[in-house]
Amino acid sequence: MPPKHTSPPPSLHTFSSSLLPSTTLSHPPSHPTSAPLTPLISALLLHPTLEAALHILNADLPSAHFLLRHMQAPPAVEGMLLHAILHRVEGDFGNARAWAGDVRDACEGFVPKRRERGERLGMEVGRGCRGGDGVGGTLVEFVYGSVDAGGDVNGETEQDEGMALISDVEVFRGKKKLDQGVDEERQLEGRARRELERVMEWCVAKFGDGRWEDARSAWVRGGEEVRRIGEGMVSGGKGWREF
């Protein structure tokens, strides 16, 4: 009798390795790529940032949004960056830029939207924005590249690098379908996949890829303004984990 070939058990690796090569993030999805995957992803009980990233890869934006509304302020810079990515995928480019700007502020030690006032994060919150063991630099540098002596990242200033993908996707979607080049779309898809891959690498290094039975320690709420905006944007009900 020939040996039975069994599928590997569900894990972060199995889901990410199957979803990353095929996910399409340059167009707003109308439904999840695979609805049956949603409960399987949730059942892994990963750190909420990793679960949200998998939901985005599966084009299940409501499930990702439910998780990310709990991570709207420093030190949860990973959730904030995923929030920017999610809004870009949705086509809400204004909010995508706002969240990306907040992440940059926090990574550079400032209270989001209060950089010009010189208002800095507290020491404990600032430490919480750092990466895991052996990971140097900020989340923005890790995902998009570090600035060299000349202030460039792959030919662009780091200040522009995080926003460039938002702008490029916005321009691409604004074109008529006949004018949307295949090569341009392929390039955008590759950049978006690499971005999410790097976010997930950072999160694994910082939070691990094991189970988080109690996710409450991951939650951070912003001020009243952020809370009001978030409640207006988010859909979804209660989860079954401890939130």
PDB file of N, CA and C in Angstrom, residues 39-97:
ATOM      1  N   PRO A  39     -12.210  31.173   9.449  1.00  0.00           N
ATOM      2  CA  PRO A  39     -12.185  30.549  10.777  1.00  0.00           C
ATOM      3  C   PRO A  39     -10.913  29.757  11.037  1.00  0.00           C
ATOM      4  N   LEU A  40     -10.301  29.213   9.988  1.00  0.00           N
ATOM      5  CA  LEU A  40      -9.061  28.460  10.175  1.00  0.00           C
ATOM      6  C   LEU A  40      -7.921  29.383  10.591  1.00  0.00           C
ATOM      7  N   ILE A  41      -7.868  30.569   9.991  1.00  0.00           N
ATOM      8  CA  ILE A  41      -6.862  31.558  10.377  1.00  0.00           C
ATOM      9  C   ILE A  41      -7.083  31.999  11.820  1.00  0.00           C
ATOM     10  N   SER A  42      -8.329  32.295  12.170  1.00  0.00           N
ATOM     11  CA  SER A  42      -8.638  32.738  13.531  1.00  0.00           C
ATOM     12  C   SER A  42      -8.326  31.654  14.554  1.00  0.00           C
ATOM     13  N   ALA A  43      -8.524  30.396  14.179  1.00  0.00           N
ATOM     14  CA  ALA A  43      -8.314  29.291  15.110  1.00  0.00           C
ATOM     15  C   ALA A  43      -6.852  29.107  15.498  1.00  0.00           C
ATOM     16  N   LEU A  44      -5.932  29.687  14.735  1.00  0.00           N
ATOM     17  CA  LEU A  44      -4.516  29.587  15.081  1.00  0.00           C
ATOM     18  C   LEU A  44      -4.188  30.378  16.343  1.00  0.00           C
ATOM     19  N   LEU A  45      -5.027  31.364  16.683  1.00  0.00           N
ATOM     20  CA  LEU A  45      -4.804  32.217  17.859  1.00  0.00           C
ATOM     21  C   LEU A  45      -3.421  32.863  17.834  1.00  0.00           C
ATOM     22  N   LEU A  46      -3.019  33.322  16.669  1.00  0.00           N
ATOM     23  CA  LEU A  46      -1.755  34.041  16.539  1.00  0.00           C
ATOM     24  C   LEU A  46      -1.850  35.407  17.202  1.00  0.00           C
ATOM     25  N   HIS A  47      -0.701  36.067  17.346  1.00  0.00           N
ATOM     26  CA  HIS A  47      -0.750  37.469  17.772  1.00  0.00           C
ATOM     27  C   HIS A  47      -1.656  38.214  16.796  1.00  0.00           C
ATOM     28  N   PRO A  48      -2.500  39.131  17.295  1.00  0.00           N
ATOM     29  CA  PRO A  48      -3.488  39.783  16.425  1.00  0.00           C
ATOM     30  C   PRO A  48      -2.913  40.461  15.185  1.00  0.00           C
ATOM     31  N   THR A  49      -1.677  40.955  15.253  1.00  0.00           N
ATOM     32  CA  THR A  49      -1.107  41.566  14.047  1.00  0.00           C
ATOM     33  C   THR A  49      -0.885  40.522  12.954  1.00  0.00           C
ATOM     34  N   LEU A  50      -0.430  39.351  13.343  1.00  0.00           N
ATOM     35  CA  LEU A  50      -0.211  38.285  12.361  1.00  0.00           C
ATOM     36  C   LEU A  50      -1.531  37.744  11.831  1.00  0.00           C
ATOM     37  N   GLU A  51      -2.516  37.618  12.713  1.00  0.00           N
ATOM     38  CA  GLU A  51      -3.832  37.184  12.239  1.00  0.00           C
ATOM     39  C   GLU A  51      -4.405  38.204  11.259  1.00  0.00           C
ATOM     40  N   ALA A  52      -4.297  39.488  11.589  1.00  0.00           N
ATOM     41  CA  ALA A  52      -4.819  40.530  10.694  1.00  0.00           C
ATOM     42  C   ALA A  52      -4.105  40.497   9.348  1.00  0.00           C
ATOM     43  N   ALA A  53      -2.788  40.288   9.363  1.00  0.00           N
ATOM     44  CA  ALA A  53      -2.036  40.230   8.104  1.00  0.00           C
ATOM     45  C   ALA A  53      -2.510  39.070   7.233  1.00  0.00           C
ATOM     46  N   LEU A  54      -2.767  37.919   7.849  1.00  0.00           N
ATOM     47  CA  LEU A  54      -3.274  36.777   7.079  1.00  0.00           C
ATOM     48  C   LEU A  54      -4.657  37.064   6.510  1.00  0.00           C
ATOM     49  N   HIS A  55      -5.503  37.740   7.290  1.00  0.00           N
ATOM     50  CA  HIS A  55      -6.829  38.099   6.773  1.00  0.00           C
ATOM     51  C   HIS A  55      -6.701  39.048   5.575  1.00  0.00           C
ATOM     52  N   ILE A  56      -5.761  39.987   5.643  1.00  0.00           N
ATOM     53  CA  ILE A  56      -5.553  40.893   4.503  1.00  0.00           C
ATOM     54  C   ILE A  56      -5.085  40.097   3.289  1.00  0.00           C
ATOM     55  N   LEU A  57      -4.159  39.167   3.499  1.00  0.00           N
ATOM     56  CA  LEU A  57      -3.696  38.331   2.388  1.00  0.00           C
ATOM     57  C   LEU A  57      -4.839  37.525   1.779  1.00  0.00           C
ATOM     58  N   ASN A  58      -5.808  37.165   2.613  1.00  0.00           N
ATOM     59  CA  ASN A  58      -6.976  36.415   2.148  1.00  0.00           C
ATOM     60  C   ASN A  58      -8.086  37.337   1.656  1.00  0.00           C
ATOM     61  N   ALA A  59      -7.800  38.640   1.582  1.00  0.00           N
ATOM     62  CA  ALA A  59      -8.771  39.647   1.122  1.00  0.00           C
ATOM     63  C   ALA A  59     -10.011  39.692   1.996  1.00  0.00           C
ATOM     64  N   ASP A  60      -9.869  39.304   3.261  1.00  0.00           N
ATOM     65  CA  ASP A  60     -10.976  39.374   4.220  1.00  0.00           C
ATOM     66  C   ASP A  60     -10.782  40.633   5.059  1.00  0.00           C
ATOM     67  N   LEU A  61     -11.159  41.761   4.490  1.00  0.00           N
ATOM     68  CA  LEU A  61     -10.870  43.042   5.135  1.00  0.00           C
ATOM     69  C   LEU A  61     -11.694  43.280   6.389  1.00  0.00           C
ATOM     70  N   PRO A  62     -12.985  42.902   6.453  1.00  0.00           N
ATOM     71  CA  PRO A  62     -13.726  43.102   7.704  1.00  0.00           C
ATOM     72  C   PRO A  62     -13.098  42.375   8.896  1.00  0.00           C
ATOM     73  N   SER A  63     -12.632  41.144   8.701  1.00  0.00           N
ATOM     74  CA  SER A  63     -12.002  40.417   9.806  1.00  0.00           C
ATOM     75  C   SER A  63     -10.713  41.101  10.247  1.00  0.00           C
ATOM     76  N   ALA A  64      -9.935  41.591   9.283  1.00  0.00           N
ATOM     77  CA  ALA A  64      -8.711  42.319   9.627  1.00  0.00           C
ATOM     78  C   ALA A  64      -9.041  43.608  10.360  1.00  0.00           C
ATOM     79  N   HIS A  65     -10.062  44.316   9.895  1.00  0.00           N
ATOM     80  CA  HIS A  65     -10.422  45.604  10.484  1.00  0.00           C
ATOM     81  C   HIS A  65     -10.890  45.437  11.920  1.00  0.00           C
ATOM     82  N   PHE A  66     -11.620  44.367  12.200  1.00  0.00           N
ATOM     83  CA  PHE A  66     -12.071  44.130  13.567  1.00  0.00           C
ATOM     84  C   PHE A  66     -10.895  44.036  14.524  1.00  0.00           C
ATOM     85  N   LEU A  67      -9.843  43.353  14.114  1.00  0.00           N
ATOM     86  CA  LEU A  67      -8.666  43.226  14.961  1.00  0.00           C
ATOM     87  C   LEU A  67      -7.903  44.537  15.066  1.00  0.00           C
ATOM     88  N   LEU A  68      -7.744  45.225  13.951  1.00  0.00           N
ATOM     89  CA  LEU A  68      -6.894  46.412  13.926  1.00  0.00           C
ATOM     90  C   LEU A  68      -7.501  47.590  14.659  1.00  0.00           C
ATOM     91  N   ARG A  69      -8.806  47.612  14.838  1.00  0.00           N
ATOM     92  CA  ARG A  69      -9.402  48.735  15.571  1.00  0.00           C
ATOM     93  C   ARG A  69      -8.974  48.732  17.038  1.00  0.00           C
ATOM     94  N   HIS A  70      -8.424  47.598  17.495  1.00  0.00           N
ATOM     95  CA  HIS A  70      -7.922  47.514  18.866  1.00  0.00           C
ATOM     96  C   HIS A  70      -6.465  47.953  18.972  1.00  0.00           C
ATOM     97  N   MET A  71      -5.839  48.271  17.852  1.00  0.00           N
ATOM     98  CA  MET A  71      -4.409  48.623  17.857  1.00  0.00           C
ATOM     99  C   MET A  71      -4.220  49.922  17.088  1.00  0.00           C
ATOM    100  N   GLN A  72      -4.674  51.017  17.678  1.00  0.00           N
ATOM    101  CA  GLN A  72      -4.755  52.278  16.956  1.00  0.00           C
ATOM    102  C   GLN A  72      -3.796  53.347  17.455  1.00  0.00           C
ATOM    103  N   ALA A  73      -2.885  52.979  18.353  1.00  0.00           N
ATOM    104  CA  ALA A  73      -1.989  53.985  18.924  1.00  0.00           C
ATOM    105  C   ALA A  73      -0.693  53.307  19.342  1.00  0.00           C
ATOM    106  N   PRO A  74       0.396  54.076  19.496  1.00  0.00           N
ATOM    107  CA  PRO A  74       1.643  53.500  19.984  1.00  0.00           C
ATOM    108  C   PRO A  74       1.422  52.874  21.368  1.00  0.00           C
ATOM    109  N   PRO A  75       2.117  51.787  21.669  1.00  0.00           N
ATOM    110  CA  PRO A  75       3.242  51.207  20.928  1.00  0.00           C
ATOM    111  C   PRO A  75       2.846  50.210  19.833  1.00  0.00           C
ATOM    112  N   ALA A  76       1.572  50.106  19.510  1.00  0.00           N
ATOM    113  CA  ALA A  76       1.116  49.102  18.532  1.00  0.00           C
ATOM    114  C   ALA A  76       1.358  49.576  17.097  1.00  0.00           C
ATOM    115  N   VAL A  77       2.613  49.924  16.785  1.00  0.00           N
ATOM    116  CA  VAL A  77       2.918  50.467  15.457  1.00  0.00           C
ATOM    117  C   VAL A  77       2.679  49.442  14.352  1.00  0.00           C
ATOM    118  N   GLU A  78       2.807  48.152  14.692  1.00  0.00           N
ATOM    119  CA  GLU A  78       2.567  47.114  13.687  1.00  0.00           C
ATOM    120  C   GLU A  78       1.099  47.118  13.253  1.00  0.00           C
ATOM    121  N   GLY A  79       0.197  47.203  14.234  1.00  0.00           N
ATOM    122  CA  GLY A  79      -1.221  47.273  13.902  1.00  0.00           C
ATOM    123  C   GLY A  79      -1.572  48.543  13.153  1.00  0.00           C
ATOM    124  N   MET A  80      -0.912  49.641  13.505  1.00  0.00           N
ATOM    125  CA  MET A  80      -1.164  50.911  12.822  1.00  0.00           C
ATOM    126  C   MET A  80      -0.726  50.845  11.365  1.00  0.00           C
ATOM    127  N   LEU A  81       0.436  50.214  11.104  1.00  0.00           N
ATOM    128  CA  LEU A  81       0.900  50.095   9.719  1.00  0.00           C
ATOM    129  C   LEU A  81      -0.020  49.174   8.919  1.00  0.00           C
ATOM    130  N   LEU A  82      -0.465  48.085   9.528  1.00  0.00           N
ATOM    131  CA  LEU A  82      -1.426  47.216   8.848  1.00  0.00           C
ATOM    132  C   LEU A  82      -2.726  47.957   8.564  1.00  0.00           C
ATOM    133  N   HIS A  83      -3.089  48.873   9.459  1.00  0.00           N
ATOM    134  CA  HIS A  83      -4.279  49.701   9.235  1.00  0.00           C
ATOM    135  C   HIS A  83      -4.093  50.553   7.982  1.00  0.00           C
ATOM    136  N   ALA A  84      -2.905  51.112   7.808  1.00  0.00           N
ATOM    137  CA  ALA A  84      -2.617  51.894   6.598  1.00  0.00           C
ATOM    138  C   ALA A  84      -2.703  51.019   5.354  1.00  0.00           C
ATOM    139  N   ILE A  85      -2.130  49.820   5.437  1.00  0.00           N
ATOM    140  CA  ILE A  85      -2.166  48.901   4.295  1.00  0.00           C
ATOM    141  C   ILE A  85      -3.598  48.520   3.961  1.00  0.00           C
ATOM    142  N   LEU A  86      -4.388  48.223   4.985  1.00  0.00           N
ATOM    143  CA  LEU A  86      -5.782  47.837   4.766  1.00  0.00           C
ATOM    144  C   LEU A  86      -6.552  48.940   4.054  1.00  0.00           C
ATOM    145  N   HIS A  87      -6.379  50.186   4.503  1.00  0.00           N
ATOM    146  CA  HIS A  87      -7.100  51.294   3.864  1.00  0.00           C
ATOM    147  C   HIS A  87      -6.636  51.502   2.427  1.00  0.00           C
ATOM    148  N   ARG A  88      -5.358  51.267   2.169  1.00  0.00           N
ATOM    149  CA  ARG A  88      -4.890  51.364   0.780  1.00  0.00           C
ATOM    150  C   ARG A  88      -5.558  50.297  -0.084  1.00  0.00           C
ATOM    151  N   VAL A  89      -5.656  49.087   0.433  1.00  0.00           N
ATOM    152  CA  VAL A  89      -6.310  48.012  -0.317  1.00  0.00           C
ATOM    153  C   VAL A  89      -7.773  48.360  -0.568  1.00  0.00           C
ATOM    154  N   GLU A  90      -8.430  48.940   0.431  1.00  0.00           N
ATOM    155  CA  GLU A  90      -9.829  49.341   0.278  1.00  0.00           C
ATOM    156  C   GLU A  90     -10.004  50.453  -0.750  1.00  0.00           C
ATOM    157  N   GLY A  91      -8.954  51.243  -0.939  1.00  0.00           N
ATOM    158  CA  GLY A  91      -9.062  52.412  -1.804  1.00  0.00           C
ATOM    159  C   GLY A  91      -9.305  53.692  -1.039  1.00  0.00           C
ATOM    160  N   ASP A  92      -9.188  53.637   0.291  1.00  0.00           N
ATOM    161  CA  ASP A  92      -9.344  54.817   1.143  1.00  0.00           C
ATOM    162  C   ASP A  92      -7.950  55.422   1.345  1.00  0.00           C
ATOM    163  N   PHE A  93      -7.481  56.142   0.333  1.00  0.00           N
ATOM    164  CA  PHE A  93      -6.081  56.569   0.313  1.00  0.00           C
ATOM    165  C   PHE A  93      -5.785  57.667   1.331  1.00  0.00           C
ATOM    166  N   GLY A  94      -6.770  58.503   1.633  1.00  0.00           N
ATOM    167  CA  GLY A  94      -6.561  59.535   2.636  1.00  0.00           C
ATOM    168  C   GLY A  94      -6.275  58.943   4.002  1.00  0.00           C
ATOM    169  N   ASN A  95      -7.093  57.966   4.416  1.00  0.00           N
ATOM    170  CA  ASN A  95      -6.848  57.314   5.697  1.00  0.00           C
ATOM    171  C   ASN A  95      -5.574  56.482   5.663  1.00  0.00           C
ATOM    172  N   ALA A  96      -5.251  55.901   4.519  1.00  0.00           N
ATOM    173  CA  ALA A  96      -3.998  55.147   4.406  1.00  0.00           C
ATOM    174  C   ALA A  96      -2.804  56.058   4.686  1.00  0.00           C
ATOM    175  N   ARG A  97      -2.820  57.249   4.115  1.00  0.00           N
ATOM    176  CA  ARG A  97      -1.716  58.195   4.348  1.00  0.00           C
ATOM    177  C   ARG A  97      -1.692  58.661   5.802  1.00  0.00           C
TER     178      ARG A  97
END
